[in-house]
Amino acid sequence: MIERADKLNNQALILASKGNYKDAIACLQRAVTIDNDNHLVWYNLGVTYRNSGDMVNAINSFRKAHELNYYDEEILEALGTTCMQANKMQDALNYCYEGIEINSENPHFWNLLGVVHFKSEQFEKASDAFQNAVILNPYYEDAIFNLRDTYSELKNEKGVAECQKRLNEL
């Protein structure tokens, strides 16, 4: 039987869903040796590495997926998020801005940008980013929650109350 990248990818997803990251990674590594230009396999390898706690290999895998499919917003968001989780804040910011440049109406990029600024204690910038996310999607619960917390840091009690009201309505 001939091994196929798509079959190995599917098997890896099943293994990873059961928490068997070691075998899932082995399947995905084999898949990329068969089809090195498959951005989806590289993306899934990045997700699996990230879920296993290996941020270095996760970032490298996401970067390869991004190189193969530059305009995929899901890959860029995963790359930015993983860089932030690995405390590579400048890289995370760069990927957020790259994503916003590709699609300025994607609220997830604005929310992620806000989180990076919040973690860097740049609360005014975080507030602006979260506000953009909420303007783009008024029902984006994570962004509203993040905006509320940012307003709290900025001592904006009226903003906190407005966000809490909106969260209660959701």
CSV table of N, CA and C in Angstrom, one decimal:
chain,number,residue,atom,x,y,z
A,1,MET,N,0.8,-1.2,0.0
A,1,MET,CA,0.0,0.0,0.0
A,1,MET,C,0.9,1.2,0.0
A,2,ILE,N,0.6,2.2,-0.8
A,2,ILE,CA,1.3,3.4,-1.0
A,2,ILE,C,0.8,4.4,0.1
A,3,GLU,N,1.8,5.0,0.8
A,3,GLU,CA,1.4,6.1,1.8
A,3,GLU,C,1.0,7.3,1.0
A,4,ARG,N,0.0,8.0,1.6
A,4,ARG,CA,-0.5,9.3,1.0
A,4,ARG,C,-0.5,10.3,2.1
A,5,ALA,N,-0.1,11.5,1.7
A,5,ALA,CA,-0.1,12.6,2.7
A,5,ALA,C,-1.5,12.9,3.3
A,6,ASP,N,-2.5,12.8,2.5
A,6,ASP,CA,-3.8,13.2,3.0
A,6,ASP,C,-4.3,12.1,4.0
A,7,LYS,N,-4.0,10.8,3.8
A,7,LYS,CA,-4.4,9.8,4.7
A,7,LYS,C,-3.6,9.9,6.0
A,8,LEU,N,-2.3,10.2,5.9
A,8,LEU,CA,-1.5,10.4,7.1
A,8,LEU,C,-2.0,11.6,7.9
A,9,ASN,N,-2.4,12.6,7.2
A,9,ASN,CA,-2.9,13.8,7.8
A,9,ASN,C,-4.2,13.5,8.6
A,10,ASN,N,-5.1,12.8,8.0
A,10,ASN,CA,-6.3,12.4,8.6
A,10,ASN,C,-6.1,11.5,9.8
A,11,GLN,N,-5.2,10.6,9.7
A,11,GLN,CA,-4.8,9.7,10.8
A,11,GLN,C,-4.2,10.5,12.0
A,12,ALA,N,-3.4,11.5,11.6
A,12,ALA,CA,-2.8,12.3,12.7
A,12,ALA,C,-3.9,13.1,13.4
A,13,LEU,N,-4.9,13.6,12.7
A,13,LEU,CA,-5.9,14.4,13.3
A,13,LEU,C,-6.7,13.5,14.4
A,14,ILE,N,-6.9,12.3,14.0
A,14,ILE,CA,-7.6,11.3,14.9
A,14,ILE,C,-6.7,11.1,16.1
A,15,LEU,N,-5.4,10.8,15.9
A,15,LEU,CA,-4.5,10.6,17.0
A,15,LEU,C,-4.4,11.8,18.0
A,16,ALA,N,-4.3,13.0,17.3
A,16,ALA,CA,-4.2,14.2,18.1
A,16,ALA,C,-5.5,14.5,18.9
A,17,SER,N,-6.6,14.2,18.4
A,17,SER,CA,-7.9,14.4,19.1
A,17,SER,C,-8.0,13.5,20.3
A,18,LYS,N,-7.2,12.4,20.3
A,18,LYS,CA,-7.2,11.5,21.5
A,18,LYS,C,-6.0,11.9,22.4
A,19,GLY,N,-5.3,12.9,22.1
A,19,GLY,CA,-4.2,13.4,23.0
A,19,GLY,C,-2.9,12.6,22.7
A,20,ASN,N,-2.8,11.8,21.6
A,20,ASN,CA,-1.6,11.1,21.3
A,20,ASN,C,-0.8,11.9,20.3
A,21,TYR,N,-0.2,13.0,20.8
A,21,TYR,CA,0.6,13.9,20.0
A,21,TYR,C,1.8,13.3,19.4
A,22,LYS,N,2.5,12.5,20.2
A,22,LYS,CA,3.8,11.9,19.6
A,22,LYS,C,3.5,11.2,18.3
A,23,ASP,N,2.5,10.3,18.3
A,23,ASP,CA,2.2,9.5,17.1
A,23,ASP,C,1.6,10.4,16.0
A,24,ALA,N,0.8,11.4,16.4
A,24,ALA,CA,0.3,12.4,15.4
A,24,ALA,C,1.4,13.1,14.7
A,25,ILE,N,2.3,13.6,15.5
A,25,ILE,CA,3.5,14.3,15.0
A,25,ILE,C,4.3,13.4,14.0
A,26,ALA,N,4.5,12.2,14.4
A,26,ALA,CA,5.2,11.2,13.5
A,26,ALA,C,4.4,11.1,12.2
A,27,CYS,N,3.1,11.0,12.2
A,27,CYS,CA,2.3,10.9,11.0
A,27,CYS,C,2.5,12.1,10.1
A,28,LEU,N,2.4,13.3,10.8
A,28,LEU,CA,2.5,14.5,10.0
A,28,LEU,C,3.9,14.7,9.5
A,29,GLN,N,4.9,14.3,10.2
A,29,GLN,CA,6.3,14.5,9.7
A,29,GLN,C,6.5,13.6,8.5
A,30,ARG,N,5.9,12.4,8.5
A,30,ARG,CA,5.9,11.5,7.4
A,30,ARG,C,5.2,12.1,6.2
A,31,ALA,N,4.0,12.7,6.5
A,31,ALA,CA,3.2,13.4,5.4
A,31,ALA,C,4.0,14.5,4.7
A,32,VAL,N,4.7,15.3,5.5
A,32,VAL,CA,5.4,16.4,4.8
A,32,VAL,C,6.6,15.9,4.0
A,33,THR,N,7.1,14.7,4.3
A,33,THR,CA,8.2,14.1,3.5
A,33,THR,C,7.6,13.6,2.2
A,34,ILE,N,6.4,13.3,2.2
A,34,ILE,CA,5.7,12.8,1.0
A,34,ILE,C,5.2,14.0,0.1
A,35,ASP,N,4.7,15.0,0.8
A,35,ASP,CA,4.1,16.2,0.1
A,35,ASP,C,4.6,17.5,0.9
A,36,ASN,N,5.8,17.9,0.6
A,36,ASN,CA,6.4,19.0,1.3
A,36,ASN,C,5.7,20.4,1.0
A,37,ASP,N,4.9,20.4,0.0
A,37,ASP,CA,4.3,21.7,-0.4
A,37,ASP,C,2.8,21.8,0.0
A,38,ASN,N,2.4,20.9,0.9
A,38,ASN,CA,1.0,20.9,1.4
A,38,ASN,C,0.9,21.8,2.6
A,39,HIS,N,0.4,23.0,2.4
A,39,HIS,CA,0.3,23.9,3.6
A,39,HIS,C,-0.6,23.4,4.7
A,40,LEU,N,-1.7,22.6,4.3
A,40,LEU,CA,-2.6,22.1,5.3
A,40,LEU,C,-1.9,21.1,6.3
A,41,VAL,N,-1.0,20.3,5.7
A,41,VAL,CA,-0.3,19.3,6.6
A,41,VAL,C,0.7,20.1,7.5
A,42,TRP,N,1.4,21.1,6.9
A,42,TRP,CA,2.3,21.9,7.8
A,42,TRP,C,1.5,22.7,8.9
A,43,TYR,N,0.3,23.2,8.5
A,43,TYR,CA,-0.6,23.8,9.5
A,43,TYR,C,-0.9,22.9,10.6
A,44,ASN,N,-1.4,21.7,10.2
A,44,ASN,CA,-1.8,20.7,11.3
A,44,ASN,C,-0.6,20.2,12.1
A,45,LEU,N,0.6,20.2,11.5
A,45,LEU,CA,1.8,19.9,12.3
A,45,LEU,C,2.0,21.0,13.3
A,46,GLY,N,1.8,22.2,12.9
A,46,GLY,CA,2.0,23.3,13.8
A,46,GLY,C,1.0,23.3,15.0
A,47,VAL,N,-0.3,23.0,14.7
A,47,VAL,CA,-1.3,22.9,15.7
A,47,VAL,C,-0.9,21.8,16.7
A,48,THR,N,-0.5,20.7,16.1
A,48,THR,CA,-0.2,19.5,17.0
A,48,THR,C,1.0,19.8,17.8
A,49,TYR,N,2.0,20.4,17.3
A,49,TYR,CA,3.2,20.8,18.1
A,49,TYR,C,2.8,21.7,19.2
A,50,ARG,N,2.0,22.7,18.8
A,50,ARG,CA,1.5,23.7,19.8
A,50,ARG,C,0.7,23.0,20.9
A,51,ASN,N,-0.2,22.2,20.6
A,51,ASN,CA,-1.0,21.5,21.6
A,51,ASN,C,-0.1,20.6,22.5
A,52,SER,N,1.0,20.1,21.9
A,52,SER,CA,1.9,19.3,22.7
A,52,SER,C,2.8,20.1,23.6
A,53,GLY,N,2.8,21.4,23.4
A,53,GLY,CA,3.7,22.3,24.2
A,53,GLY,C,5.0,22.7,23.5
A,54,ASP,N,5.2,22.2,22.3
A,54,ASP,CA,6.5,22.5,21.6
A,54,ASP,C,6.3,23.7,20.7
A,55,MET,N,6.5,24.9,21.3
A,55,MET,CA,6.2,26.1,20.6
A,55,MET,C,7.2,26.4,19.5
A,56,VAL,N,8.5,26.0,19.7
A,56,VAL,CA,9.5,26.3,18.7
A,56,VAL,C,9.1,25.6,17.4
A,57,ASN,N,8.9,24.3,17.5
A,57,ASN,CA,8.5,23.5,16.3
A,57,ASN,C,7.1,24.0,15.7
A,58,ALA,N,6.2,24.4,16.6
A,58,ALA,CA,4.9,24.9,16.2
A,58,ALA,C,5.1,26.1,15.3
A,59,ILE,N,5.9,27.1,15.8
A,59,ILE,CA,6.1,28.3,15.0
A,59,ILE,C,6.8,28.0,13.7
A,60,ASN,N,7.8,27.1,13.7
A,60,ASN,CA,8.5,26.8,12.4
A,60,ASN,C,7.5,26.1,11.5
A,61,SER,N,6.6,25.3,11.9
A,61,SER,CA,5.7,24.6,11.1
A,61,SER,C,4.7,25.6,10.5
A,62,PHE,N,4.2,26.5,11.4
A,62,PHE,CA,3.2,27.5,10.9
A,62,PHE,C,3.9,28.5,9.9
A,63,ARG,N,5.2,28.8,10.1
A,63,ARG,CA,5.9,29.6,9.2
A,63,ARG,C,6.0,29.0,7.8
A,64,LYS,N,6.3,27.7,7.8
A,64,LYS,CA,6.3,26.9,6.5
A,64,LYS,C,4.9,26.9,5.9
A,65,ALA,N,3.9,26.7,6.6
A,65,ALA,CA,2.5,26.8,6.1
A,65,ALA,C,2.2,28.1,5.5
A,66,HIS,N,2.6,29.2,6.2
A,66,HIS,CA,2.4,30.6,5.7
A,66,HIS,C,3.2,30.9,4.5
A,67,GLU,N,4.4,30.3,4.4
A,67,GLU,CA,5.3,30.5,3.2
A,67,GLU,C,4.6,29.9,2.0
A,68,LEU,N,3.9,28.7,2.2
A,68,LEU,CA,3.2,28.0,1.1
A,68,LEU,C,1.9,28.6,0.8
A,69,ASN,N,1.2,29.3,1.7
A,69,ASN,CA,-0.1,29.9,1.5
A,69,ASN,C,-0.2,31.2,2.2
A,70,TYR,N,0.4,32.2,1.6
A,70,TYR,CA,0.6,33.5,2.2
A,70,TYR,C,-0.7,34.2,2.7
A,71,TYR,N,-1.7,34.0,2.0
A,71,TYR,CA,-3.0,34.7,2.3
A,71,TYR,C,-4.0,34.0,3.1
A,72,ASP,N,-3.6,32.9,3.7
A,72,ASP,CA,-4.5,32.1,4.5
A,72,ASP,C,-4.5,32.8,5.9
A,73,GLU,N,-5.7,33.3,6.2
A,73,GLU,CA,-5.8,34.1,7.5
A,73,GLU,C,-5.8,33.2,8.7
A,74,GLU,N,-6.2,32.0,8.6
A,74,GLU,CA,-6.2,31.0,9.7
A,74,GLU,C,-4.7,30.7,10.1
A,75,ILE,N,-3.9,30.5,9.1
A,75,ILE,CA,-2.5,30.2,9.4
A,75,ILE,C,-1.8,31.4,10.1
A,76,LEU,N,-2.1,32.6,9.5
A,76,LEU,CA,-1.5,33.8,10.1
A,76,LEU,C,-2.0,34.0,11.6
A,77,GLU,N,-3.2,33.8,11.8
A,77,GLU,CA,-3.7,34.0,13.2
A,77,GLU,C,-3.1,32.9,14.1
A,78,ALA,N,-2.9,31.7,13.7
A,78,ALA,CA,-2.3,30.7,14.5
A,78,ALA,C,-0.8,31.0,14.7
A,79,LEU,N,-0.2,31.6,13.7
A,79,LEU,CA,1.2,32.0,13.9
A,79,LEU,C,1.4,33.1,14.9
A,80,GLY,N,0.5,34.1,14.7
A,80,GLY,CA,0.5,35.2,15.7
A,80,GLY,C,0.2,34.8,17.1
A,81,THR,N,-0.8,34.0,17.3
A,81,THR,CA,-1.1,33.5,18.6
A,81,THR,C,0.0,32.7,19.2
A,82,THR,N,0.6,31.8,18.4
A,82,THR,CA,1.6,30.9,19.0
A,82,THR,C,2.9,31.8,19.3
A,83,CYS,N,3.2,32.7,18.5
A,83,CYS,CA,4.3,33.6,18.9
A,83,CYS,C,4.1,34.4,20.2
A,84,MET,N,2.8,34.8,20.3
A,84,MET,CA,2.5,35.5,21.6
A,84,MET,C,2.6,34.5,22.8
A,85,GLN,N,2.1,33.3,22.6
A,85,GLN,CA,2.2,32.3,23.7
A,85,GLN,C,3.6,32.0,24.0
A,86,ALA,N,4.5,32.1,23.0
A,86,ALA,CA,5.9,31.8,23.3
A,86,ALA,C,6.7,33.1,23.7
A,87,ASN,N,5.9,34.2,24.0
A,87,ASN,CA,6.5,35.5,24.4
A,87,ASN,C,7.4,36.1,23.4
A,88,LYS,N,7.1,35.8,22.1
A,88,LYS,CA,7.8,36.5,21.0
A,88,LYS,C,6.9,37.6,20.5
A,89,MET,N,6.8,38.6,21.4
A,89,MET,CA,5.8,39.7,21.2
A,89,MET,C,6.0,40.5,19.9
A,90,GLN,N,7.2,40.8,19.5
A,90,GLN,CA,7.4,41.5,18.3
A,90,GLN,C,7.0,40.7,17.1
A,91,ASP,N,7.3,39.4,17.1
A,91,ASP,CA,6.9,38.6,16.0
A,91,ASP,C,5.3,38.5,16.0
A,92,ALA,N,4.7,38.4,17.1
A,92,ALA,CA,3.3,38.3,17.2
A,92,ALA,C,2.7,39.6,16.6
A,93,LEU,N,3.2,40.7,17.0
A,93,LEU,CA,2.7,42.0,16.4
A,93,LEU,C,2.9,42.1,14.9
A,94,ASN,N,4.0,41.6,14.4
A,94,ASN,CA,4.2,41.6,13.0
A,94,ASN,C,3.2,40.8,12.3
A,95,TYR,N,2.9,39.6,12.8
A,95,TYR,CA,1.9,38.7,12.1
A,95,TYR,C,0.5,39.3,12.2
A,96,CYS,N,0.2,40.0,13.4
A,96,CYS,CA,-1.1,40.7,13.5
A,96,CYS,C,-1.2,41.8,12.4
A,97,TYR,N,-0.2,42.6,12.3
A,97,TYR,CA,-0.3,43.7,11.3
A,97,TYR,C,-0.3,43.1,9.8
A,98,GLU,N,0.4,42.0,9.6
A,98,GLU,CA,0.4,41.4,8.3
A,98,GLU,C,-1.0,40.9,8.0
A,99,GLY,N,-1.7,40.3,9.0
A,99,GLY,CA,-3.0,39.8,8.8
A,99,GLY,C,-4.0,40.9,8.6
A,100,ILE,N,-3.8,42.0,9.3
A,100,ILE,CA,-4.7,43.2,9.1
A,100,ILE,C,-4.5,43.8,7.7
A,101,GLU,N,-3.3,43.7,7.3
A,101,GLU,CA,-3.0,44.2,5.9
A,101,GLU,C,-3.7,43.4,4.9
A,102,ILE,N,-3.8,42.1,5.1
A,102,ILE,CA,-4.5,41.2,4.2
A,102,ILE,C,-6.0,41.3,4.3
A,103,ASN,N,-6.5,41.5,5.5
A,103,ASN,CA,-7.9,41.6,5.7
A,103,ASN,C,-8.2,42.5,6.9
A,104,SER,N,-8.3,43.8,6.7
A,104,SER,CA,-8.5,44.7,7.8
A,104,SER,C,-9.9,44.5,8.5
A,105,GLU,N,-10.8,43.7,7.9
A,105,GLU,CA,-12.1,43.5,8.5
A,105,GLU,C,-12.2,42.1,9.2
A,106,ASN,N,-11.1,41.5,9.5
A,106,ASN,CA,-11.1,40.3,10.3
A,106,ASN,C,-10.9,40.7,11.7
A,107,PRO,N,-12.0,40.5,12.5
A,107,PRO,CA,-12.0,40.9,13.9
A,107,PRO,C,-11.0,40.1,14.8
A,108,HIS,N,-10.7,38.9,14.3
A,108,HIS,CA,-9.7,38.1,15.1
A,108,HIS,C,-8.3,38.7,15.1
A,109,PHE,N,-7.9,39.3,14.0
A,109,PHE,CA,-6.6,39.9,14.0
A,109,PHE,C,-6.6,41.1,14.9
A,110,TRP,N,-7.7,41.9,14.9
A,110,TRP,CA,-7.7,43.0,15.8
A,110,TRP,C,-7.7,42.6,17.3
A,111,ASN,N,-8.5,41.5,17.6
A,111,ASN,CA,-8.5,41.0,19.0
A,111,ASN,C,-7.1,40.5,19.4
A,112,LEU,N,-6.5,39.8,18.5
A,112,LEU,CA,-5.2,39.3,18.8
A,112,LEU,C,-4.2,40.4,19.0
A,113,LEU,N,-4.3,41.4,18.2
A,113,LEU,CA,-3.4,42.6,18.3
A,113,LEU,C,-3.6,43.2,19.7
A,114,GLY,N,-4.9,43.3,20.1
A,114,GLY,CA,-5.2,43.9,21.4
A,114,GLY,C,-4.6,43.1,22.5
A,115,VAL,N,-4.7,41.7,22.4
A,115,VAL,CA,-4.2,40.9,23.5
A,115,VAL,C,-2.6,41.1,23.6
A,116,VAL,N,-2.0,41.1,22.4
A,116,VAL,CA,-0.5,41.4,22.5
A,116,VAL,C,-0.2,42.7,23.1
A,117,HIS,N,-0.9,43.7,22.8
A,117,HIS,CA,-0.7,45.0,23.4
A,117,HIS,C,-1.0,45.0,24.9
A,118,PHE,N,-2.1,44.3,25.3
A,118,PHE,CA,-2.5,44.2,26.7
A,118,PHE,C,-1.4,43.5,27.5
A,119,LYS,N,-0.9,42.4,26.9
A,119,LYS,CA,0.2,41.6,27.6
A,119,LYS,C,1.5,42.5,27.8
A,120,SER,N,1.6,43.4,26.9
A,120,SER,CA,2.8,44.3,26.9
A,120,SER,C,2.5,45.6,27.7
A,121,GLU,N,1.3,45.6,28.4
A,121,GLU,CA,0.8,46.7,29.2
A,121,GLU,C,0.7,48.0,28.4
A,122,GLN,N,0.4,47.9,27.1
A,122,GLN,CA,0.1,49.1,26.3
A,122,GLN,C,-1.4,49.2,26.2
A,123,PHE,N,-2.0,49.6,27.2
A,123,PHE,CA,-3.5,49.5,27.4
A,123,PHE,C,-4.3,50.4,26.4
A,124,GLU,N,-3.7,51.6,26.1
A,124,GLU,CA,-4.4,52.5,25.1
A,124,GLU,C,-4.4,51.8,23.7
A,125,LYS,N,-3.3,51.2,23.3
A,125,LYS,CA,-3.3,50.5,22.0
A,125,LYS,C,-4.1,49.3,22.0
A,126,ALA,N,-4.2,48.6,23.2
A,126,ALA,CA,-5.0,47.4,23.3
A,126,ALA,C,-6.5,47.8,23.2
A,127,SER,N,-6.8,48.9,23.8
A,127,SER,CA,-8.2,49.4,23.8
A,127,SER,C,-8.6,49.7,22.3
A,128,ASP,N,-7.8,50.4,21.6
A,128,ASP,CA,-8.1,50.7,20.2
A,128,ASP,C,-8.3,49.4,19.4
A,129,ALA,N,-7.4,48.5,19.6
A,129,ALA,CA,-7.5,47.2,18.8
A,129,ALA,C,-8.8,46.5,19.2
A,130,PHE,N,-9.1,46.3,20.5
A,130,PHE,CA,-10.3,45.6,20.9
A,130,PHE,C,-11.6,46.4,20.4
A,131,GLN,N,-11.5,47.7,20.4
A,131,GLN,CA,-12.7,48.5,19.9
A,131,GLN,C,-12.9,48.2,18.4
A,132,ASN,N,-11.8,48.1,17.6
A,132,ASN,CA,-12.0,47.7,16.2
A,132,ASN,C,-12.6,46.3,16.0
A,133,ALA,N,-12.2,45.4,16.9
A,133,ALA,CA,-12.7,44.0,16.8
A,133,ALA,C,-14.2,44.1,17.1
A,134,VAL,N,-14.6,44.8,18.1
A,134,VAL,CA,-16.0,44.9,18.5
A,134,VAL,C,-16.9,45.6,17.4
A,135,ILE,N,-16.3,46.6,16.8
A,135,ILE,CA,-17.0,47.4,15.7
A,135,ILE,C,-17.2,46.4,14.6
A,136,LEU,N,-16.2,45.6,14.3
A,136,LEU,CA,-16.4,44.7,13.1
A,136,LEU,C,-17.4,43.5,13.5
A,137,ASN,N,-17.4,43.1,14.7
A,137,ASN,CA,-18.3,42.0,15.1
A,137,ASN,C,-18.8,42.4,16.5
A,138,PRO,N,-20.0,43.0,16.6
A,138,PRO,CA,-20.5,43.5,17.9
A,138,PRO,C,-20.9,42.3,18.8
A,139,TYR,N,-20.9,41.1,18.3
A,139,TYR,CA,-21.2,39.9,19.1
A,139,TYR,C,-19.9,39.0,19.5
A,140,TYR,N,-18.8,39.6,19.2
A,140,TYR,CA,-17.5,38.9,19.5
A,140,TYR,C,-17.2,38.9,21.0
A,141,GLU,N,-17.7,37.9,21.6
A,141,GLU,CA,-17.6,37.9,23.1
A,141,GLU,C,-16.2,38.0,23.7
A,142,ASP,N,-15.2,37.3,23.1
A,142,ASP,CA,-13.9,37.4,23.6
A,142,ASP,C,-13.3,38.9,23.5
A,143,ALA,N,-13.6,39.5,22.4
A,143,ALA,CA,-13.2,40.9,22.2
A,143,ALA,C,-13.9,41.9,23.2
A,144,ILE,N,-15.2,41.6,23.5
A,144,ILE,CA,-15.9,42.5,24.4
A,144,ILE,C,-15.3,42.3,25.9
A,145,PHE,N,-15.1,41.0,26.2
A,145,PHE,CA,-14.5,40.7,27.5
A,145,PHE,C,-13.1,41.3,27.6
A,146,ASN,N,-12.3,41.2,26.6
A,146,ASN,CA,-11.0,41.8,26.6
A,146,ASN,C,-11.0,43.3,26.7
A,147,LEU,N,-12.0,43.9,26.0
A,147,LEU,CA,-12.1,45.4,26.0
A,147,LEU,C,-12.6,45.8,27.4
A,148,ARG,N,-13.4,45.1,28.1
A,148,ARG,CA,-13.9,45.4,29.4
A,148,ARG,C,-12.7,45.4,30.4
A,149,ASP,N,-11.8,44.3,30.3
A,149,ASP,CA,-10.6,44.3,31.1
A,149,ASP,C,-9.7,45.4,30.9
A,150,THR,N,-9.6,45.8,29.6
A,150,THR,CA,-8.7,46.9,29.3
A,150,THR,C,-9.2,48.2,29.8
A,151,TYR,N,-10.5,48.4,29.7
A,151,TYR,CA,-11.1,49.6,30.3
A,151,TYR,C,-10.9,49.6,31.8
A,152,SER,N,-10.9,48.5,32.4
A,152,SER,CA,-10.7,48.4,33.8
A,152,SER,C,-9.3,48.9,34.1
A,153,GLU,N,-8.3,48.4,33.4
A,153,GLU,CA,-6.9,48.9,33.6
A,153,GLU,C,-6.8,50.4,33.4
A,154,LEU,N,-7.6,50.9,32.4
A,154,LEU,CA,-7.5,52.3,32.1
A,154,LEU,C,-8.4,53.2,33.1
A,155,LYS,N,-9.0,52.5,34.0
A,155,LYS,CA,-9.9,53.2,35.0
A,155,LYS,C,-11.1,53.9,34.3
A,156,ASN,N,-11.6,53.3,33.2
A,156,ASN,CA,-12.7,53.8,32.5
A,156,ASN,C,-14.0,53.0,32.9
A,157,GLU,N,-14.6,53.4,34.0
A,157,GLU,CA,-15.7,52.7,34.6
A,157,GLU,C,-16.9,52.7,33.7
A,158,LYS,N,-17.1,53.8,33.0
A,158,LYS,CA,-18.3,53.8,32.1
A,158,LYS,C,-18.1,52.8,31.0
A,159,GLY,N,-16.9,52.6,30.4
A,159,GLY,CA,-16.6,51.6,29.4
A,159,GLY,C,-16.7,50.2,30.0
A,160,VAL,N,-16.3,50.0,31.2
A,160,VAL,CA,-16.4,48.7,31.9
A,160,VAL,C,-17.9,48.3,32.0
A,161,ALA,N,-18.7,49.3,32.4
A,161,ALA,CA,-20.1,49.0,32.6
A,161,ALA,C,-20.8,48.7,31.3
A,162,GLU,N,-20.4,49.4,30.2
A,162,GLU,CA,-21.0,49.2,28.9
A,162,GLU,C,-20.7,47.8,28.4
A,163,CYS,N,-19.4,47.4,28.5
A,163,CYS,CA,-19.0,46.1,28.1
A,163,CYS,C,-19.7,45.0,28.9
A,164,GLN,N,-19.8,45.2,30.2
A,164,GLN,CA,-20.5,44.2,31.0
A,164,GLN,C,-22.0,44.1,30.6
A,165,LYS,N,-22.6,45.2,30.3
A,165,LYS,CA,-24.0,45.2,29.9
A,165,LYS,C,-24.1,44.4,28.6
A,166,ARG,N,-23.2,44.6,27.7
A,166,ARG,CA,-23.3,43.9,26.4
A,166,ARG,C,-23.0,42.4,26.6
A,167,LEU,N,-22.0,42.1,27.5
A,167,LEU,CA,-21.8,40.7,27.8
A,167,LEU,C,-23.0,40.0,28.4
A,168,ASN,N,-23.7,40.7,29.3
A,168,ASN,CA,-24.9,40.1,29.9
A,168,ASN,C,-26.0,39.9,28.9
A,169,GLU,N,-26.0,40.7,27.8
A,169,GLU,CA,-27.0,40.5,26.8
A,169,GLU,C,-26.7,39.4,25.9
A,170,LEU,N,-25.5,38.9,25.8
A,170,LEU,CA,-25.1,37.9,24.9
A,170,LEU,C,-25.5,36.5,25.4
